[in-house]
JSON list of C-alpha atoms and ligand atoms in Angstrom, two decimals:
[
{"chain": "A", "resi": 1, "resn": "UNK", "atom": "CA", "xyz": [-26.46, -20.52, 2.88]},
{"chain": "A", "resi": 2, "resn": "UNK", "atom": "CA", "xyz": [-22.97, -19.09, 2.48]},
{"chain": "A", "resi": 3, "resn": "UNK", "atom": "CA", "xyz": [-23.16, -15.32, 2.98]},
{"chain": "A", "resi": 4, "resn": "UNK", "atom": "CA", "xyz": [-19.42, -14.60, 3.06]},
{"chain": "A", "resi": 5, "resn": "UNK", "atom": "CA", "xyz": [-18.62, -12.15, 0.22]},
{"chain": "A", "resi": 6, "resn": "UNK", "atom": "CA", "xyz": [-16.29, -13.68, -2.35]},
{"chain": "A", "resi": 7, "resn": "UNK", "atom": "CA", "xyz": [-13.64, -11.01, -1.74]},
{"chain": "A", "resi": 8, "resn": "UNK", "atom": "CA", "xyz": [-13.43, -12.11, 1.91]},
{"chain": "A", "resi": 9, "resn": "UNK", "atom": "CA", "xyz": [-12.82, -15.68, 0.77]},
{"chain": "A", "resi": 10, "resn": "UNK", "atom": "CA", "xyz": [-10.13, -14.40, -1.64]},
{"chain": "A", "resi": 11, "resn": "UNK", "atom": "CA", "xyz": [-8.52, -12.42, 1.16]},
{"chain": "A", "resi": 12, "resn": "UNK", "atom": "CA", "xyz": [-8.62, -15.45, 3.44]},
{"chain": "A", "resi": 13, "resn": "UNK", "atom": "CA", "xyz": [-6.86, -17.52, 0.76]},
{"chain": "A", "resi": 14, "resn": "UNK", "atom": "CA", "xyz": [-4.27, -14.76, 0.31]},
{"chain": "A", "resi": 15, "resn": "UNK", "atom": "CA", "xyz": [-3.54, -14.71, 4.05]},
{"chain": "A", "resi": 16, "resn": "UNK", "atom": "CA", "xyz": [-3.20, -18.49, 4.05]},
{"chain": "A", "resi": 17, "resn": "UNK", "atom": "CA", "xyz": [-0.66, -18.30, 1.20]},
{"chain": "A", "resi": 18, "resn": "UNK", "atom": "CA", "xyz": [1.30, -15.65, 3.11]},
{"chain": "A", "resi": 19, "resn": "UNK", "atom": "CA", "xyz": [1.27, -17.79, 6.27]},
{"chain": "A", "resi": 20, "resn": "UNK", "atom": "CA", "xyz": [2.40, -20.87, 4.31]},
{"chain": "A", "resi": 21, "resn": "UNK", "atom": "CA", "xyz": [5.38, -18.92, 2.94]},
{"chain": "A", "resi": 22, "resn": "UNK", "atom": "CA", "xyz": [6.24, -17.63, 6.42]},
{"chain": "A", "resi": 23, "resn": "UNK", "atom": "CA", "xyz": [6.24, -21.18, 7.75]},
{"chain": "A", "resi": 24, "resn": "UNK", "atom": "CA", "xyz": [8.85, -21.98, 5.09]},
{"chain": "A", "resi": 25, "resn": "UNK", "atom": "CA", "xyz": [10.90, -18.92, 6.16]},
{"chain": "A", "resi": 26, "resn": "UNK", "atom": "CA", "xyz": [10.05, -16.97, 2.98]},
{"chain": "A", "resi": 27, "resn": "UNK", "atom": "CA", "xyz": [9.16, -13.26, 2.91]},
{"chain": "A", "resi": 28, "resn": "UNK", "atom": "CA", "xyz": [5.80, -12.94, 1.09]},
{"chain": "A", "resi": 29, "resn": "UNK", "atom": "CA", "xyz": [6.64, -9.46, -0.18]},
{"chain": "A", "resi": 30, "resn": "UNK", "atom": "CA", "xyz": [10.07, -10.29, -1.63]},
{"chain": "A", "resi": 31, "resn": "UNK", "atom": "CA", "xyz": [8.48, -13.42, -3.11]},
{"chain": "A", "resi": 32, "resn": "UNK", "atom": "CA", "xyz": [5.72, -11.38, -4.71]},
{"chain": "A", "resi": 33, "resn": "UNK", "atom": "CA", "xyz": [8.11, -8.70, -5.99]},
{"chain": "A", "resi": 34, "resn": "UNK", "atom": "CA", "xyz": [10.15, -11.45, -7.66]},
{"chain": "A", "resi": 35, "resn": "UNK", "atom": "CA", "xyz": [7.29, -13.59, -9.02]},
{"chain": "A", "resi": 36, "resn": "UNK", "atom": "CA", "xyz": [4.02, -11.61, -8.85]},
{"chain": "A", "resi": 37, "resn": "UNK", "atom": "CA", "xyz": [2.45, -14.86, -7.64]},
{"chain": "A", "resi": 38, "resn": "UNK", "atom": "CA", "xyz": [0.95, -13.65, -4.36]},
{"chain": "A", "resi": 39, "resn": "UNK", "atom": "CA", "xyz": [-0.94, -10.45, -5.11]},
{"chain": "A", "resi": 40, "resn": "UNK", "atom": "CA", "xyz": [-1.29, -11.00, -8.86]},
{"chain": "A", "resi": 41, "resn": "UNK", "atom": "CA", "xyz": [-2.28, -8.04, -10.99]},
{"chain": "A", "resi": 42, "resn": "UNK", "atom": "CA", "xyz": [-2.39, -5.09, -8.60]},
{"chain": "A", "resi": 43, "resn": "UNK", "atom": "CA", "xyz": [-3.73, -1.61, -9.23]},
{"chain": "A", "resi": 44, "resn": "UNK", "atom": "CA", "xyz": [-0.32, -0.04, -9.78]},
{"chain": "A", "resi": 45, "resn": "UNK", "atom": "CA", "xyz": [0.25, 3.66, -9.09]},
{"chain": "A", "resi": 46, "resn": "UNK", "atom": "CA", "xyz": [4.03, 3.72, -9.49]},
{"chain": "A", "resi": 47, "resn": "UNK", "atom": "CA", "xyz": [7.00, 1.38, -9.66]},
{"chain": "A", "resi": 48, "resn": "UNK", "atom": "CA", "xyz": [10.75, 2.00, -9.89]},
{"chain": "A", "resi": 49, "resn": "UNK", "atom": "CA", "xyz": [13.84, 0.14, -8.68]},
{"chain": "A", "resi": 50, "resn": "UNK", "atom": "CA", "xyz": [13.26, 1.21, -5.05]},
{"chain": "A", "resi": 51, "resn": "UNK", "atom": "CA", "xyz": [9.49, 1.42, -4.63]},
{"chain": "A", "resi": 52, "resn": "UNK", "atom": "CA", "xyz": [6.21, -0.13, -5.60]},
{"chain": "A", "resi": 53, "resn": "UNK", "atom": "CA", "xyz": [3.09, 1.91, -4.88]},
{"chain": "A", "resi": 54, "resn": "UNK", "atom": "CA", "xyz": [-0.26, 0.16, -5.24]},
{"chain": "A", "resi": 55, "resn": "UNK", "atom": "CA", "xyz": [-3.86, 0.47, -4.16]},
{"chain": "A", "resi": 56, "resn": "UNK", "atom": "CA", "xyz": [-4.73, -1.95, -1.38]},
{"chain": "A", "resi": 57, "resn": "UNK", "atom": "CA", "xyz": [-6.71, -4.87, -2.81]},
{"chain": "A", "resi": 58, "resn": "UNK", "atom": "CA", "xyz": [-9.04, -4.79, 0.19]},
{"chain": "A", "resi": 59, "resn": "UNK", "atom": "CA", "xyz": [-9.23, -1.08, 1.00]},
{"chain": "A", "resi": 60, "resn": "UNK", "atom": "CA", "xyz": [-10.57, 0.44, 4.21]},
{"chain": "A", "resi": 61, "resn": "UNK", "atom": "CA", "xyz": [-11.57, 3.56, 2.22]},
{"chain": "A", "resi": 62, "resn": "UNK", "atom": "CA", "xyz": [-11.24, 5.07, -1.25]},
{"chain": "A", "resi": 63, "resn": "UNK", "atom": "CA", "xyz": [-7.56, 5.51, -2.11]},
{"chain": "A", "resi": 64, "resn": "UNK", "atom": "CA", "xyz": [-6.14, 3.20, 0.60]},
{"chain": "A", "resi": 65, "resn": "UNK", "atom": "CA", "xyz": [-2.58, 2.98, -0.72]},
{"chain": "A", "resi": 66, "resn": "UNK", "atom": "CA", "xyz": [0.44, 0.78, 0.04]},
{"chain": "A", "resi": 67, "resn": "UNK", "atom": "CA", "xyz": [4.01, 2.03, -0.43]},
{"chain": "A", "resi": 68, "resn": "UNK", "atom": "CA", "xyz": [6.42, -0.89, -0.53]},
{"chain": "A", "resi": 69, "resn": "UNK", "atom": "CA", "xyz": [10.16, -0.31, -0.13]},
{"chain": "A", "resi": 70, "resn": "UNK", "atom": "CA", "xyz": [11.65, -3.07, -2.27]},
{"chain": "A", "resi": 71, "resn": "UNK", "atom": "CA", "xyz": [14.85, -4.09, -0.44]},
{"chain": "A", "resi": 72, "resn": "UNK", "atom": "CA", "xyz": [14.05, -6.53, 2.34]},
{"chain": "A", "resi": 73, "resn": "UNK", "atom": "CA", "xyz": [13.79, -4.81, 5.72]},
{"chain": "A", "resi": 74, "resn": "UNK", "atom": "CA", "xyz": [11.62, -6.33, 8.43]},
{"chain": "A", "resi": 75, "resn": "UNK", "atom": "CA", "xyz": [10.25, -2.99, 9.58]},
{"chain": "A", "resi": 76, "resn": "UNK", "atom": "CA", "xyz": [11.15, 0.71, 9.66]},
{"chain": "A", "resi": 77, "resn": "UNK", "atom": "CA", "xyz": [13.62, 0.20, 12.54]},
{"chain": "A", "resi": 78, "resn": "UNK", "atom": "CA", "xyz": [15.97, -1.55, 10.08]},
{"chain": "A", "resi": 79, "resn": "UNK", "atom": "CA", "xyz": [16.14, 1.40, 7.67]},
{"chain": "A", "resi": 80, "resn": "UNK", "atom": "CA", "xyz": [19.25, 3.54, 7.36]},
{"chain": "A", "resi": 81, "resn": "UNK", "atom": "CA", "xyz": [18.96, 7.34, 7.53]},
{"chain": "A", "resi": 82, "resn": "UNK", "atom": "CA", "xyz": [19.20, 7.53, 3.74]},
{"chain": "A", "resi": 83, "resn": "UNK", "atom": "CA", "xyz": [16.50, 4.89, 3.32]},
{"chain": "A", "resi": 84, "resn": "UNK", "atom": "CA", "xyz": [14.20, 6.68, 5.76]},
{"chain": "A", "resi": 85, "resn": "UNK", "atom": "CA", "xyz": [14.69, 9.89, 3.82]},
{"chain": "A", "resi": 86, "resn": "UNK", "atom": "CA", "xyz": [13.88, 8.36, 0.48]},
{"chain": "A", "resi": 87, "resn": "UNK", "atom": "CA", "xyz": [10.90, 6.32, 1.80]},
{"chain": "A", "resi": 88, "resn": "UNK", "atom": "CA", "xyz": [9.41, 9.28, 3.63]},
{"chain": "A", "resi": 89, "resn": "UNK", "atom": "CA", "xyz": [9.89, 11.56, 0.64]},
{"chain": "A", "resi": 90, "resn": "UNK", "atom": "CA", "xyz": [8.11, 9.09, -1.61]},
{"chain": "A", "resi": 91, "resn": "UNK", "atom": "CA", "xyz": [5.27, 8.79, 0.91]},
{"chain": "A", "resi": 92, "resn": "UNK", "atom": "CA", "xyz": [4.91, 12.57, 1.04]},
{"chain": "A", "resi": 93, "resn": "UNK", "atom": "CA", "xyz": [4.70, 12.75, -2.74]},
{"chain": "A", "resi": 94, "resn": "UNK", "atom": "CA", "xyz": [1.93, 10.15, -2.77]},
{"chain": "A", "resi": 95, "resn": "UNK", "atom": "CA", "xyz": [0.13, 11.87, 0.13]},
{"chain": "A", "resi": 96, "resn": "UNK", "atom": "CA", "xyz": [0.12, 15.18, -1.74]},
{"chain": "A", "resi": 97, "resn": "UNK", "atom": "CA", "xyz": [-1.15, 13.44, -4.84]},
{"chain": "A", "resi": 98, "resn": "UNK", "atom": "CA", "xyz": [-3.98, 11.71, -2.96]},
{"chain": "A", "resi": 99, "resn": "UNK", "atom": "CA", "xyz": [-5.04, 15.16, -1.82]},
{"chain": "A", "resi": 100, "resn": "UNK", "atom": "CA", "xyz": [-4.92, 16.55, -5.37]},
{"chain": "A", "resi": 101, "resn": "UNK", "atom": "CA", "xyz": [-6.30, 13.59, -7.31]},
{"chain": "A", "resi": 102, "resn": "UNK", "atom": "CA", "xyz": [-8.91, 12.33, -4.86]},
{"chain": "A", "resi": 103, "resn": "UNK", "atom": "CA", "xyz": [-9.55, 15.56, -2.93]},
{"chain": "A", "resi": 104, "resn": "UNK", "atom": "CA", "xyz": [-8.62, 13.98, 0.38]},
{"chain": "A", "resi": 105, "resn": "UNK", "atom": "CA", "xyz": [-8.57, 16.52, 3.20]},
{"chain": "A", "resi": 106, "resn": "UNK", "atom": "CA", "xyz": [-5.90, 14.62, 5.13]},
{"chain": "A", "resi": 107, "resn": "UNK", "atom": "CA", "xyz": [-3.93, 11.43, 4.61]},
{"chain": "A", "resi": 108, "resn": "UNK", "atom": "CA", "xyz": [-3.00, 9.26, 7.59]},
{"chain": "A", "resi": 109, "resn": "UNK", "atom": "CA", "xyz": [0.19, 7.20, 7.55]},
{"chain": "A", "resi": 110, "resn": "UNK", "atom": "CA", "xyz": [0.58, 3.85, 9.26]},
{"chain": "A", "resi": 111, "resn": "UNK", "atom": "CA", "xyz": [3.26, 1.19, 9.44]},
{"chain": "A", "resi": 112, "resn": "UNK", "atom": "CA", "xyz": [3.29, -1.92, 11.62]},
{"chain": "A", "resi": 113, "resn": "UNK", "atom": "CA", "xyz": [5.09, -4.87, 9.98]},
{"chain": "A", "resi": 114, "resn": "UNK", "atom": "CA", "xyz": [4.63, -6.91, 13.14]},
{"chain": "A", "resi": 115, "resn": "UNK", "atom": "CA", "xyz": [4.64, -10.68, 13.49]},
{"chain": "A", "resi": 116, "resn": "UNK", "atom": "CA", "xyz": [6.92, -13.22, 11.88]},
{"chain": "A", "resi": 117, "resn": "UNK", "atom": "CA", "xyz": [8.80, -12.46, 8.64]},
{"chain": "A", "resi": 118, "resn": "UNK", "atom": "CA", "xyz": [7.51, -9.12, 7.53]},
{"chain": "A", "resi": 119, "resn": "UNK", "atom": "CA", "xyz": [8.58, -6.58, 4.93]},
{"chain": "A", "resi": 120, "resn": "UNK", "atom": "CA", "xyz": [8.56, -2.85, 5.42]},
{"chain": "A", "resi": 121, "resn": "UNK", "atom": "CA", "xyz": [5.58, -1.11, 3.84]},
{"chain": "A", "resi": 122, "resn": "UNK", "atom": "CA", "xyz": [3.58, 2.01, 4.61]},
{"chain": "A", "resi": 123, "resn": "UNK", "atom": "CA", "xyz": [-0.19, 2.28, 4.48]},
{"chain": "A", "resi": 124, "resn": "UNK", "atom": "CA", "xyz": [-1.79, 5.59, 3.53]},
{"chain": "A", "resi": 125, "resn": "UNK", "atom": "CA", "xyz": [-5.38, 6.25, 4.59]},
{"chain": "A", "resi": 126, "resn": "UNK", "atom": "CA", "xyz": [-7.09, 9.25, 2.96]},
{"chain": "A", "resi": 127, "resn": "UNK", "atom": "CA", "xyz": [-9.72, 11.14, 4.95]},
{"chain": "A", "resi": 128, "resn": "UNK", "atom": "CA", "xyz": [-12.36, 13.07, 3.02]},
{"chain": "A", "resi": 129, "resn": "UNK", "atom": "CA", "xyz": [-14.59, 16.02, 3.86]},
{"chain": "A", "resi": 130, "resn": "UNK", "atom": "CA", "xyz": [-17.28, 14.87, 6.25]},
{"chain": "A", "resi": 131, "resn": "UNK", "atom": "CA", "xyz": [-15.42, 11.73, 7.39]},
{"chain": "A", "resi": 132, "resn": "UNK", "atom": "CA", "xyz": [-14.97, 11.41, 11.16]},
{"chain": "A", "resi": 133, "resn": "UNK", "atom": "CA", "xyz": [-11.50, 12.47, 12.29]},
{"chain": "A", "resi": 134, "resn": "UNK", "atom": "CA", "xyz": [-9.33, 10.12, 14.33]},
{"chain": "A", "resi": 135, "resn": "UNK", "atom": "CA", "xyz": [-7.69, 6.75, 14.76]},
{"chain": "A", "resi": 136, "resn": "UNK", "atom": "CA", "xyz": [-10.84, 4.73, 13.98]},
{"chain": "A", "resi": 137, "resn": "UNK", "atom": "CA", "xyz": [-9.89, 5.26, 10.33]},
{"chain": "A", "resi": 138, "resn": "UNK", "atom": "CA", "xyz": [-7.03, 2.81, 10.87]},
{"chain": "A", "resi": 139, "resn": "UNK", "atom": "CA", "xyz": [-9.51, -0.01, 11.56]},
{"chain": "A", "resi": 140, "resn": "UNK", "atom": "CA", "xyz": [-12.42, 0.78, 9.26]},
{"chain": "A", "resi": 141, "resn": "UNK", "atom": "CA", "xyz": [-13.91, -2.37, 7.71]},
{"chain": "A", "resi": 142, "resn": "UNK", "atom": "CA", "xyz": [-12.26, -3.55, 4.51]},
{"chain": "A", "resi": 143, "resn": "UNK", "atom": "CA", "xyz": [-14.04, -4.04, 1.21]},
{"chain": "A", "resi": 144, "resn": "UNK", "atom": "CA", "xyz": [-13.15, -5.11, -2.31]},
{"chain": "A", "resi": 145, "resn": "UNK", "atom": "CA", "xyz": [-11.33, -2.68, -4.60]},
{"chain": "A", "resi": 146, "resn": "UNK", "atom": "CA", "xyz": [-13.73, -1.30, -7.21]},
{"chain": "A", "resi": 147, "resn": "UNK", "atom": "CA", "xyz": [-12.43, 0.24, -10.46]},
{"chain": "A", "resi": 148, "resn": "UNK", "atom": "CA", "xyz": [-8.88, -0.12, -9.13]},
{"chain": "A", "resi": 149, "resn": "UNK", "atom": "CA", "xyz": [-7.18, 0.28, -12.50]},
{"chain": "A", "resi": 150, "resn": "UNK", "atom": "CA", "xyz": [-9.00, 3.54, -13.26]},
{"chain": "A", "resi": 151, "resn": "UNK", "atom": "CA", "xyz": [-8.39, 4.89, -9.77]},
{"chain": "A", "resi": 152, "resn": "UNK", "atom": "CA", "xyz": [-4.69, 3.97, -9.90]},
{"chain": "A", "resi": 153, "resn": "UNK", "atom": "CA", "xyz": [-4.39, 5.67, -13.30]},
{"chain": "A", "resi": 154, "resn": "UNK", "atom": "CA", "xyz": [-5.98, 8.83, -11.94]},
{"chain": "A", "resi": 155, "resn": "UNK", "atom": "CA", "xyz": [-3.47, 8.93, -9.06]},
{"chain": "A", "resi": 156, "resn": "UNK", "atom": "CA", "xyz": [-0.55, 8.01, -11.34]},
{"chain": "A", "resi": 157, "resn": "UNK", "atom": "CA", "xyz": [-1.26, 10.93, -13.70]},
{"chain": "A", "resi": 158, "resn": "UNK", "atom": "CA", "xyz": [-1.24, 13.34, -10.78]},
{"chain": "A", "resi": 159, "resn": "UNK", "atom": "CA", "xyz": [2.00, 11.84, -9.47]},
{"chain": "A", "resi": 160, "resn": "UNK", "atom": "CA", "xyz": [3.97, 11.97, -12.75]},
{"chain": "A", "resi": 161, "resn": "UNK", "atom": "CA", "xyz": [4.72, 15.72, -12.77]},
{"chain": "A", "resi": 162, "resn": "UNK", "atom": "CA", "xyz": [5.90, 15.55, -9.15]},
{"chain": "A", "resi": 163, "resn": "UNK", "atom": "CA", "xyz": [8.25, 12.66, -9.94]},
{"chain": "A", "resi": 164, "resn": "UNK", "atom": "CA", "xyz": [9.56, 14.43, -13.04]},
{"chain": "A", "resi": 165, "resn": "UNK", "atom": "CA", "xyz": [10.36, 17.54, -11.03]},
{"chain": "A", "resi": 166, "resn": "UNK", "atom": "CA", "xyz": [12.38, 15.37, -8.68]},
{"chain": "A", "resi": 167, "resn": "UNK", "atom": "CA", "xyz": [14.58, 13.83, -11.40]},
{"chain": "A", "resi": 168, "resn": "UNK", "atom": "CA", "xyz": [17.95, 15.60, -11.88]},
{"chain": "B", "resi": 1, "resn": "ZN", "atom": "ZN1", "xyz": [11.02, -9.08, 2.03]}
]
């Protein structure tokens, strides 16, 4: 009997597609930003010409969020000072919103982008009251995203006033 949850099979297929692109020298993230063909319909929190902010499709906890910086950079070491500023500012806005909208006590920030052909992105891991504190949160087991659209909408509504304040 096959006991593998279907989301794990989906994730396995996704990783295979990403690997196949890498073998052809193609960045999966740039490819997805251009075509939408890798991740499909994601639970979108925010998108503008610089950033795409989505809920992870296979979250480690409620509100596991990915901030993608759109221009191709392999990892954070390739960012200019200006790019670092704007990426970190956007991350802070989302972190504050995860605390407001989801009542996270803390939000952890992680970026790796290791291995062949990668694309800079930041992972945000909320921690809630009662959750154990510490680095084990970075490797909690993944699951499938439930009610992603509704959750993304909730976060998006909390983010809008912050983004509006930022506009000149
Ligand atoms: Zn890329």
